[in-house]
Amino acid sequence: MTNSFTCRNFIDGKWWDSTGKTTLESRNPAYKSEIVATFPRSTIADVNQAVESARQAYKTWRKVPAPARAEYVFLVGELLIQHKEELAQLISREMGKPLTEARGDIQEGIDCAFYSAGEGRRLFGQTTPSEMPNKFAMTVRTPIGVCALITPWNFPIAIPCWKAMPALVCGNTIILKPAEDTPACATKLIEIFAAAGFPPGVVNLLHGVGEEVGKALVEHADVNLVSFTGSSATGSQVGEICGRTHKRVCLEMGGKNAQIVMEDADLELALDGAIWGAFGTTGQRCTATSRLILHRDIKAQFTAMLWERTKKLRLGAGYDADTEIAAIINERQLQRVSEYMDIAREEGANILIGGEVAVEGALKEGYFFKPTILDNVTPQMRVAREEIFGPVVALMEVSSFEDAIAILNDTNYGLSSSIYTRDINRAFAAMRDIEAGITYINGPTIGAEVHLPFGGVKQTGNGHREAGSAAIDTFTEWKTVYVDFSGSLQRAQIDNRD
Ligand code: ADP
């Protein structure tokens, strides 16, 4: 067994012990007695030190030319390539996901590095005619300041990269507060940022408990922006505080994503999409397919096909080569998924397969839940409305395209969505009528690419987007600049009118 890893905070270009004495642990979800890392339960004094370091560094970092800032980020991408395999092993051990998916998690970080680095030479503004003679008008992007990046455990490399890379290219300084379940992944990532040679204080890492240091960062007067990905309950609290303290806040929260399968769909293709969408990353993605909306003409056949494939899925540790369904992140989450089975039964849903914790052989050493299909689910049931975040998919029957869209939209969330159909008219109507930030035609609800905006409508987000050039909008302010070269006072709206 590998030795446990000791995580420290990274502040002002140096690795520090916390001023507090308490440490916490992360564990291998496939083998719960194995401690993967210990990390500090940081204190308010540590928060203040990190914010001060980021605030001081901002004064000079904002003046470094954006193409030069981008070169550091480009170097992070190159270093991630070099460390990809070692990092993938660590993700699998600490977060649990299969190695192929862990490599994908890092690849997303690499893609984001190269995409964001290109933005360093593209922070375009506009020039536009002035309404006055001998006057020039333009817009330029300016950084926002100190950014607190609060991240979850399910994509321990990709999500911090999505936030940190565009933030840094835009001239902001950052404090990463990673999830308590994946401190070692965050530490390794920040080691790579440190190796890229950012000036001290530009990149900071603060471990600790969300309700303590996360909250303190959100409340801190010298933090100018909060970018948060996590649960809706925590996101609401973060949003409330940022509203009160006038901070820019970018929230990415829950989803209850659906895949529609129409009667004219390629069923094999739709099946591949459903299995990957519902059970990939053990259903622990914010874009996971948690509802399958099936046209009644194909429902029986599709359900049988789904059952057959689900039955064969192999559970195991992420680092075992033939694992398809890995562990659930922790005991609390395993318990939560189990509780939803009781709720499903009470509400009258039918558990077709799975529905229980897996304890066969070595699986009892970890937090494993059998891939689960719930049938006879109706729109009002809690299992159709609440995010479960596990390998659980709810089947819902519809008799028309219009019903399918209505049921898909009948949710408080609006992150990802999908429809399988061969009818081009339905495909375009779905693109128009589905209420979600992301819609896939003939593809599963998961599979975001870094150069396109990522985020959701309704209670999934608060109107911001991550990734793509949309991330630049999140991490910059617009400044409008007028240059009057007439040599006299010119009054807009007055001097150019009779
Ligand atoms: P989950 O239930 O998946 O752990 P959370 O929303 O609780 O999701 O956690 C996402 C991130 O938010 C983590 O980094 C966590 O430490 C942090 N966090 C938790 N509570 C708070 C809070 N009150 N204020 C700020 N950050 C928090």
Coordinates of C-alpha atoms and ligand atoms in Angstrom, one line a residue:
M1 CA 0.0 0.0 0.0
T2 CA 1.2 3.5 -0.9
N3 CA 2.2 5.8 2.0
S4 CA -0.2 8.6 2.8
F5 CA 0.5 12.0 1.5
T6 CA 0.9 15.2 3.7
C7 CA -0.8 18.2 2.2
R8 CA 0.1 21.8 3.1
N9 CA -1.2 25.2 2.2
F10 CA 0.5 27.2 -0.5
I11 CA 0.6 30.9 0.2
D12 CA 2.8 33.7 -1.2
G13 CA 4.9 31.2 -3.2
K14 CA 5.7 28.9 -0.2
W15 CA 4.4 25.8 1.4
W16 CA 3.1 26.4 4.9
D17 CA 1.7 24.4 7.9
S18 CA -1.6 25.8 9.1
T19 CA -1.6 28.0 12.2
G20 CA -4.1 25.5 13.6
K21 CA -3.0 22.1 14.9
T22 CA -5.8 19.9 13.6
T23 CA -5.4 17.8 10.6
L24 CA -8.1 15.9 8.6
E25 CA -7.8 12.9 6.2
S26 CA -8.9 11.8 2.8
R27 CA -9.6 8.1 2.2
N28 CA -9.6 5.8 -0.7
P29 CA -13.3 5.3 -1.5
A30 CA -12.6 1.7 -2.8
Y31 CA -10.7 0.8 0.3
K32 CA -11.9 2.9 3.2
S33 CA -9.3 1.9 5.7
E34 CA -6.6 3.4 3.5
I35 CA -5.8 7.0 4.3
V36 CA -4.6 8.7 1.1
A37 CA -3.7 12.1 2.5
T38 CA -3.7 14.3 5.6
F39 CA -4.5 18.0 5.2
P40 CA -4.7 21.0 7.6
R41 CA -7.9 22.2 9.0
S42 CA -6.9 25.8 8.2
T43 CA -7.9 28.7 10.4
I44 CA -9.2 32.2 9.8
A45 CA -5.6 33.4 10.3
D46 CA -4.6 31.2 7.3
V47 CA -7.5 32.7 5.3
N48 CA -6.3 36.2 6.1
Q49 CA -2.8 35.4 5.2
A50 CA -3.8 33.8 1.8
V51 CA -6.1 36.7 0.9
E52 CA -3.4 39.2 1.8
S53 CA -0.8 37.4 -0.3
A54 CA -3.2 37.3 -3.3
R55 CA -4.1 41.0 -2.7
Q56 CA -0.5 42.1 -2.7
A57 CA 0.4 40.0 -5.7
Y58 CA -2.5 41.4 -7.7
K59 CA -0.9 44.8 -7.7
T60 CA 1.8 43.7 -10.0
W61 CA 0.3 40.7 -11.7
R62 CA -2.5 42.8 -13.3
K63 CA 0.2 44.8 -15.1
V64 CA 2.0 41.8 -16.5
P65 CA 1.1 41.7 -20.2
A66 CA -1.7 39.2 -20.8
P67 CA 0.3 37.2 -23.4
A68 CA 3.1 36.8 -20.8
R69 CA 0.6 35.8 -18.1
A70 CA -0.7 33.2 -20.6
E71 CA 2.7 31.7 -21.0
Y72 CA 2.7 30.5 -17.4
V73 CA -0.6 28.8 -18.0
F74 CA 0.7 27.2 -21.2
L75 CA 3.6 25.8 -19.1
V76 CA 1.1 24.3 -16.6
G77 CA -0.5 22.5 -19.6
E78 CA 2.9 21.1 -20.6
L79 CA 3.7 20.0 -17.0
L80 CA 0.3 18.3 -16.7
I81 CA 1.1 16.3 -19.8
Q82 CA 4.4 15.2 -18.1
H83 CA 2.6 14.2 -14.9
K84 CA -0.5 12.8 -16.4
E85 CA -0.1 9.2 -15.5
E86 CA 1.1 9.8 -11.9
L87 CA -1.8 12.2 -11.4
A88 CA -4.4 9.8 -12.9
Q89 CA -3.3 7.1 -10.4
L90 CA -3.7 9.6 -7.5
I91 CA -7.2 10.7 -8.8
S92 CA -8.3 7.1 -8.9
R93 CA -7.0 6.4 -5.4
E94 CA -8.4 9.6 -3.8
M95 CA -11.6 10.3 -5.7
G96 CA -12.2 6.7 -6.9
K97 CA -13.0 7.1 -10.7
P98 CA -11.7 4.6 -13.2
L99 CA -8.2 5.4 -14.6
T100 CA -9.5 6.1 -18.2
E101 CA -11.8 8.7 -16.7
A102 CA -9.1 10.1 -14.4
R103 CA -6.9 10.6 -17.5
G104 CA -9.9 12.4 -19.1
D105 CA -10.1 14.7 -16.0
I106 CA -6.5 15.7 -16.5
Q107 CA -6.8 16.0 -20.3
E108 CA -9.6 18.5 -19.7
G109 CA -7.1 20.5 -17.6
I110 CA -4.5 20.3 -20.4
D111 CA -7.0 21.4 -23.0
C112 CA -8.1 24.2 -20.8
A113 CA -4.5 25.3 -20.3
F114 CA -3.8 25.6 -24.1
Y115 CA -7.2 27.1 -24.8
S116 CA -6.9 29.7 -22.0
A117 CA -3.3 30.5 -23.0
G118 CA -4.5 31.4 -26.5
E119 CA -6.9 33.8 -24.9
G120 CA -3.9 35.8 -23.6
R121 CA -3.5 37.1 -27.1
R122 CA -7.2 37.5 -27.7
L123 CA -8.6 39.6 -24.8
F124 CA -10.5 41.6 -27.5
G125 CA -12.4 44.7 -26.8
Q126 CA -14.3 46.9 -29.2
T127 CA -13.6 50.1 -30.9
T128 CA -16.6 52.0 -32.1
P129 CA -17.3 55.5 -33.5
S130 CA -17.9 58.3 -31.1
E131 CA -21.0 60.5 -31.7
M132 CA -18.7 63.5 -31.4
P133 CA -16.0 64.6 -33.9
N134 CA -12.3 64.1 -33.0
K135 CA -13.2 61.7 -30.3
F136 CA -12.2 58.0 -30.0
A137 CA -14.2 55.3 -28.1
M138 CA -13.2 51.8 -27.1
T139 CA -13.7 49.0 -24.5
V140 CA -10.9 47.1 -22.7
R141 CA -11.1 44.2 -20.4
T142 CA -9.7 44.6 -16.9
P143 CA -9.2 42.0 -14.2
I144 CA -11.4 41.9 -11.1
G145 CA -8.9 41.2 -8.4
V146 CA -8.6 38.4 -5.8
C147 CA -10.7 35.3 -6.8
A148 CA -11.7 32.6 -4.4
L149 CA -12.2 29.3 -6.3
I150 CA -14.3 26.8 -4.3
T151 CA -14.4 23.4 -5.9
P152 CA -15.9 20.0 -5.5
W153 CA -14.3 16.5 -5.5
N154 CA -15.8 14.9 -8.6
F155 CA -13.4 16.5 -11.1
P156 CA -10.5 17.3 -8.8
I157 CA -8.2 18.5 -11.7
A158 CA -10.5 19.7 -14.4
I159 CA -12.7 22.0 -12.4
P160 CA -9.9 23.9 -10.6
C161 CA -8.2 24.3 -14.0
W162 CA -11.4 25.6 -15.6
K163 CA -11.6 28.3 -13.0
A164 CA -7.9 29.1 -12.3
M165 CA -6.6 29.2 -15.9
P166 CA -8.9 31.9 -17.4
A167 CA -8.8 33.8 -14.1
L168 CA -5.0 34.0 -14.2
V169 CA -4.8 34.9 -17.9
C170 CA -7.3 37.7 -17.3
G171 CA -4.9 39.2 -14.6
N172 CA -6.6 38.0 -11.4
T173 CA -4.9 36.3 -8.5
I174 CA -6.4 33.2 -7.0
I175 CA -7.0 31.2 -3.8
L176 CA -8.1 27.6 -4.5
K177 CA -10.2 26.0 -1.7
P178 CA -10.5 22.4 -2.8
A179 CA -13.1 19.8 -1.5
E180 CA -12.2 18.0 1.7
D181 CA -12.4 14.6 -0.1
T182 CA -9.6 15.4 -2.7
P183 CA -6.9 17.4 -1.0
A184 CA -4.0 15.4 -2.4
C185 CA -5.2 16.0 -6.0
A186 CA -5.4 19.7 -5.3
T187 CA -1.9 19.7 -3.7
K188 CA -0.4 17.9 -6.7
L189 CA -2.1 20.3 -9.1
I190 CA -0.8 23.4 -7.2
E191 CA 2.7 21.8 -7.1
I192 CA 2.5 21.9 -10.9
F193 CA 1.3 25.6 -10.9
A194 CA 4.2 26.3 -8.5
A195 CA 6.7 24.6 -10.9
A196 CA 5.4 26.8 -13.7
G197 CA 7.0 29.8 -11.8
F198 CA 4.1 32.1 -11.2
P199 CA 5.2 35.1 -9.1
P200 CA 4.6 34.6 -5.3
G201 CA 1.0 35.2 -4.2
V202 CA -0.5 34.9 -7.7
V203 CA -1.6 31.3 -7.0
N204 CA -2.6 30.2 -3.5
L205 CA -4.0 27.0 -2.0
L206 CA -6.0 26.8 1.2
H207 CA -7.1 23.5 2.6
G208 CA -9.9 23.1 5.2
V209 CA -13.5 22.7 6.0
G210 CA -16.0 24.4 3.6
E211 CA -18.2 25.9 6.4
E212 CA -15.0 27.4 8.0
V213 CA -12.4 28.5 5.5
G214 CA -14.7 28.4 2.4
K215 CA -17.3 30.6 4.2
A216 CA -14.6 32.9 5.5
L217 CA -13.2 33.4 2.0
V218 CA -16.6 34.2 0.7
E219 CA -17.2 36.8 3.4
H220 CA -13.7 38.3 3.3
A221 CA -13.8 42.0 2.3
D222 CA -10.6 41.7 0.1
V223 CA -12.0 38.8 -2.0
N224 CA -13.5 40.3 -5.2
L225 CA -14.9 37.3 -6.9
V226 CA -16.1 33.9 -5.9
S227 CA -16.4 31.0 -8.4
F228 CA -18.2 28.1 -6.8
T229 CA -19.1 24.6 -8.0
G230 CA -21.0 22.3 -5.6
S231 CA -24.3 21.5 -4.1
S232 CA -27.3 23.8 -4.5
A233 CA -27.7 24.2 -0.7
T234 CA -24.1 25.5 -0.3
G235 CA -24.3 27.5 -3.5
S236 CA -27.4 29.4 -2.2
Q237 CA -25.5 30.4 0.9
V238 CA -22.5 31.5 -1.1
G239 CA -24.7 33.5 -3.4
E240 CA -26.5 35.1 -0.5
I241 CA -23.3 36.3 1.1
C242 CA -21.9 37.6 -2.2
G243 CA -25.2 39.5 -2.8
R244 CA -24.8 41.2 0.6
T245 CA -21.1 42.0 0.1
H246 CA -21.4 43.0 -3.6
K247 CA -19.0 40.4 -4.9
R248 CA -19.2 38.9 -8.4
V249 CA -20.2 35.3 -7.9
C250 CA -20.3 32.5 -10.4
L251 CA -22.3 29.5 -9.2
E252 CA -22.4 26.0 -10.8
M253 CA -24.8 23.8 -8.9
G254 CA -27.1 20.8 -9.2
G255 CA -28.7 19.1 -12.2
K256 CA -31.5 16.6 -12.9
N257 CA -30.5 15.9 -16.5
A258 CA -32.6 13.9 -18.8
Q259 CA -32.1 11.9 -22.0
I260 CA -35.1 11.5 -24.3
V261 CA -35.4 8.4 -26.5
M262 CA -38.0 8.8 -29.2
E263 CA -39.6 5.9 -31.0
D264 CA -37.6 6.6 -34.2
A265 CA -34.2 6.7 -32.4
D266 CA -31.3 4.3 -33.1
L267 CA -31.8 2.3 -29.9
E268 CA -28.3 0.8 -29.7
L269 CA -26.8 4.3 -29.9
A270 CA -29.3 5.6 -27.4
L271 CA -28.4 2.7 -25.1
D272 CA -24.6 3.4 -25.3
G273 CA -25.5 7.0 -24.4
A274 CA -27.7 6.1 -21.5
I275 CA -25.2 3.7 -19.9
W276 CA -22.4 6.2 -20.2
G277 CA -24.5 9.2 -19.2
A278 CA -26.2 7.5 -16.2
F279 CA -23.3 5.3 -14.8
G280 CA -20.1 7.0 -16.0
T281 CA -18.2 8.4 -13.0
T282 CA -20.7 6.4 -11.0
G283 CA -23.4 9.0 -11.7
Q284 CA -21.4 11.6 -9.8
R285 CA -21.2 14.2 -12.5
C286 CA -23.3 17.4 -12.5
T287 CA -24.2 16.5 -16.1
A288 CA -25.1 12.8 -15.3
T289 CA -28.3 11.4 -16.8
S290 CA -30.6 10.9 -13.9
R291 CA -33.8 10.6 -15.9
L292 CA -34.5 8.6 -19.1
I293 CA -37.6 9.8 -20.8
L294 CA -38.8 7.0 -23.1
H295 CA -41.4 7.0 -25.8
R296 CA -44.0 4.3 -24.9
D297 CA -43.5 2.5 -28.3
I298 CA -39.9 1.6 -27.5
K299 CA -40.1 1.7 -23.7
A300 CA -40.4 -2.1 -23.1
Q301 CA -37.7 -3.0 -25.6
F302 CA -35.3 -0.2 -24.5
T303 CA -35.8 -1.1 -20.8
A304 CA -34.9 -4.7 -21.5
M305 CA -31.8 -3.7 -23.4
L306 CA -30.8 -1.3 -20.6
W307 CA -31.3 -4.0 -17.9
E308 CA -29.1 -6.5 -19.8
R309 CA -26.3 -4.0 -20.1
T310 CA -26.6 -2.8 -16.5
K311 CA -26.5 -6.3 -15.2
K312 CA -23.1 -6.8 -16.8
L313 CA -21.4 -3.7 -15.5
R314 CA -18.3 -4.5 -13.4
L315 CA -17.8 -2.8 -10.1
G316 CA -14.4 -2.3 -8.6
A317 CA -11.6 0.1 -7.7
G318 CA -10.9 2.7 -10.2
Y319 CA -7.3 1.6 -10.6
D320 CA -8.3 -2.0 -11.5
A321 CA -8.1 -2.2 -15.3
D322 CA -11.5 -3.9 -15.9
T323 CA -13.6 -1.6 -13.6
E324 CA -16.6 0.1 -15.2
I325 CA -18.4 1.4 -12.1
A326 CA -16.2 2.7 -9.4
A327 CA -16.9 3.6 -5.8
I328 CA -19.1 6.4 -4.4
I329 CA -17.0 9.2 -2.9
N330 CA -17.7 8.7 0.8
E331 CA -19.9 7.1 3.4
R332 CA -22.2 10.1 3.7
Q333 CA -22.9 10.0 0.0
L334 CA -23.4 6.2 0.0
Q335 CA -25.9 6.6 2.7
R336 CA -27.7 9.4 0.8
V337 CA -28.0 7.2 -2.3
S338 CA -29.3 4.3 -0.2
E339 CA -31.9 6.6 1.4
Y340 CA -33.3 7.5 -2.0
M341 CA -34.1 3.8 -2.5
D342 CA -36.4 3.9 0.5
I343 CA -37.9 7.1 -0.9
A344 CA -38.4 5.5 -4.3
R345 CA -40.2 2.5 -2.8
E346 CA -42.4 4.7 -0.7
E347 CA -43.4 6.8 -3.7
G348 CA -44.3 3.7 -5.7
A349 CA -41.3 3.4 -8.1
N350 CA -40.1 0.0 -9.0
I351 CA -36.5 -0.9 -8.5
L352 CA -35.7 -3.0 -11.6
I353 CA -32.1 -3.7 -10.8
G354 CA -29.6 -2.6 -8.2
G355 CA -31.0 -0.5 -5.4
E356 CA -28.5 -1.7 -2.8
V357 CA -25.0 -1.3 -1.4
A358 CA -22.6 -3.8 -3.0
V359 CA -20.8 -5.9 -0.4
E360 CA -19.6 -8.9 -2.4
G361 CA -15.9 -9.9 -1.9
A362 CA -13.6 -6.9 -1.8
L363 CA -16.4 -4.5 -2.6
K364 CA -17.3 -4.4 1.1
E365 CA -13.9 -2.7 1.8
G366 CA -15.2 0.4 -0.1
Y367 CA -18.3 2.5 -0.8
F368 CA -19.9 0.7 -3.6
F369 CA -23.5 0.9 -4.8
K370 CA -25.0 -1.3 -7.5
P371 CA -26.1 0.5 -10.7
T372 CA -29.8 1.1 -10.3
I373 CA -32.8 1.5 -12.6
L374 CA -36.0 2.9 -11.2
D375 CA -39.1 2.2 -13.3
N376 CA -42.6 3.7 -13.2
V377 CA -41.3 7.1 -12.1
T378 CA -43.7 10.0 -12.3
P379 CA -42.8 13.7 -12.5
Q380 CA -43.9 14.5 -8.9
M381 CA -41.7 11.9 -7.3
R382 CA -38.7 13.1 -5.4
V383 CA -36.5 10.6 -7.3
A384 CA -37.6 12.5 -10.5
R385 CA -36.9 15.9 -9.0
E386 CA -33.9 15.8 -6.6
E387 CA -30.3 15.3 -7.5
I388 CA -29.2 11.8 -6.2
F389 CA -25.5 12.0 -7.4
G390 CA -25.0 8.2 -7.7
P391 CA -25.5 5.4 -10.2
V392 CA -29.3 5.7 -10.3
V393 CA -31.4 6.4 -13.3
A394 CA -35.2 6.9 -13.3
L395 CA -37.4 5.8 -16.3
M396 CA -40.3 7.9 -17.3
E397 CA -42.8 7.1 -20.0
V398 CA -44.2 9.5 -22.5
S399 CA -46.5 9.2 -25.5
S400 CA -45.5 12.2 -27.6
F401 CA -42.6 14.5 -28.4
E402 CA -44.4 17.4 -26.8
D403 CA -44.8 15.4 -23.6
A404 CA -41.2 14.4 -23.6
I405 CA -40.1 18.0 -23.8
A406 CA -42.6 19.1 -21.1
I407 CA -41.3 16.4 -18.7
L408 CA -37.7 17.1 -19.4
N409 CA -38.4 20.8 -18.6
D410 CA -40.4 20.0 -15.5
T411 CA -37.5 20.5 -13.1
N412 CA -35.9 23.3 -11.1
Y413 CA -32.6 22.6 -12.7
G414 CA -31.3 23.2 -16.2
L415 CA -27.8 22.0 -16.8
S416 CA -27.6 19.3 -19.5
S417 CA -30.1 17.5 -21.8
S418 CA -30.2 15.0 -24.6
I419 CA -32.5 13.7 -27.3
Y420 CA -32.1 10.7 -29.5
T421 CA -34.2 10.9 -32.7
R422 CA -33.6 10.5 -36.4
D423 CA -36.2 13.2 -37.1
I424 CA -34.4 16.5 -38.0
N425 CA -37.5 18.5 -37.3
R426 CA -37.8 17.2 -33.8
A427 CA -34.1 17.7 -33.2
F428 CA -34.4 21.4 -34.1
A429 CA -37.6 21.8 -32.1
A430 CA -35.8 20.2 -29.1
M431 CA -32.8 22.6 -29.5
R432 CA -35.2 25.5 -29.3
D433 CA -37.6 24.3 -26.6
I434 CA -35.4 22.4 -24.1
E435 CA -34.7 24.6 -21.0
A436 CA -31.0 23.8 -20.3
G437 CA -27.6 25.3 -20.7
I438 CA -26.4 22.3 -22.8
T439 CA -28.3 20.1 -25.3
Y440 CA -26.9 17.1 -27.1
I441 CA -28.6 15.6 -30.2
N442 CA -27.9 11.9 -30.5
G443 CA -25.3 12.1 -27.7
P444 CA -25.4 11.5 -23.9
T445 CA -25.8 14.3 -21.4
I446 CA -22.1 14.2 -20.5
G447 CA -19.1 15.2 -22.7
A448 CA -18.4 18.9 -22.4
E449 CA -15.5 20.3 -24.3
V450 CA -13.4 23.2 -22.9
H451 CA -13.8 25.7 -25.8
L452 CA -17.6 25.9 -25.4
P453 CA -19.5 27.5 -22.6
F454 CA -20.5 25.3 -19.7
G455 CA -23.3 26.1 -17.3
G456 CA -27.0 25.8 -16.7
V457 CA -30.2 27.8 -16.5
K458 CA -32.9 27.9 -13.7
Q459 CA -31.5 26.8 -10.3
T460 CA -28.4 25.2 -11.8
G461 CA -26.5 28.5 -12.0
N462 CA -26.8 32.2 -11.7
G463 CA -26.3 33.2 -15.4
H464 CA -22.6 32.8 -15.7
R465 CA -20.8 30.3 -17.8
E466 CA -17.5 28.5 -17.4
A467 CA -15.0 27.5 -20.1
G468 CA -14.8 28.8 -23.6
S469 CA -14.6 32.5 -24.2
A470 CA -17.6 32.9 -21.8
A471 CA -15.1 32.3 -19.0
I472 CA -13.4 35.6 -19.9
D473 CA -16.6 37.4 -19.3
T474 CA -16.8 35.9 -15.8
F475 CA -13.2 36.9 -14.9
T476 CA -13.1 40.4 -16.3
E477 CA -14.8 43.8 -16.0
W478 CA -15.4 46.0 -19.0
K479 CA -13.9 49.4 -19.0
T480 CA -15.1 51.9 -21.5
V481 CA -12.6 54.5 -22.6
Y482 CA -13.2 57.8 -24.4
V483 CA -10.3 59.8 -25.9
D484 CA -11.2 63.3 -26.9
F485 CA -8.6 64.8 -29.2
S486 CA -10.6 67.9 -30.2
G487 CA -8.9 70.2 -27.7
S488 CA -12.3 71.5 -26.5
L489 CA -15.1 70.4 -24.2
Q490 CA -17.6 68.4 -26.2
R491 CA -20.9 67.5 -24.5
A492 CA -22.5 64.3 -25.7
Q493 CA -26.2 64.4 -26.4
I494 CA -26.1 68.3 -26.2
D495 CA -23.4 69.8 -28.5
N496 CA -24.3 67.6 -31.5
R497 CA -28.0 68.5 -31.4
D498 CA -29.9 71.6 -32.6
Ligands
ADP1 P1 -20.8 18.3 -1.5 O1 -22.1 18.1 -0.9 O2 -20.7 17.7 -2.8 O3 -19.6 18.1 -0.7 P2 -20.6 21.2 -1.2 O4 -21.4 22.2 -1.9 O5 -20.8 21.0 0.3 O6 -20.8 19.8 -2.0 O7 -19.0 21.4 -1.4 C1 -18.5 22.0 -2.5 C2 -17.3 22.9 -2.1 O8 -17.8 23.9 -1.3 C3 -16.3 22.2 -1.2 O9 -15.0 22.7 -1.5 C4 -16.7 22.6 0.2 O10 -15.6 22.6 1.1 C5 -17.2 24.0 0.0 N1 -18.1 24.5 1.0 C6 -19.0 23.7 1.8 N2 -19.7 24.6 2.6 C7 -19.3 25.8 2.3 C8 -19.7 27.1 2.8 N3 -20.6 27.2 3.7 N4 -19.1 28.2 2.3 C9 -18.2 28.1 1.3 N5 -17.8 26.9 0.8 C10 -18.3 25.8 1.3

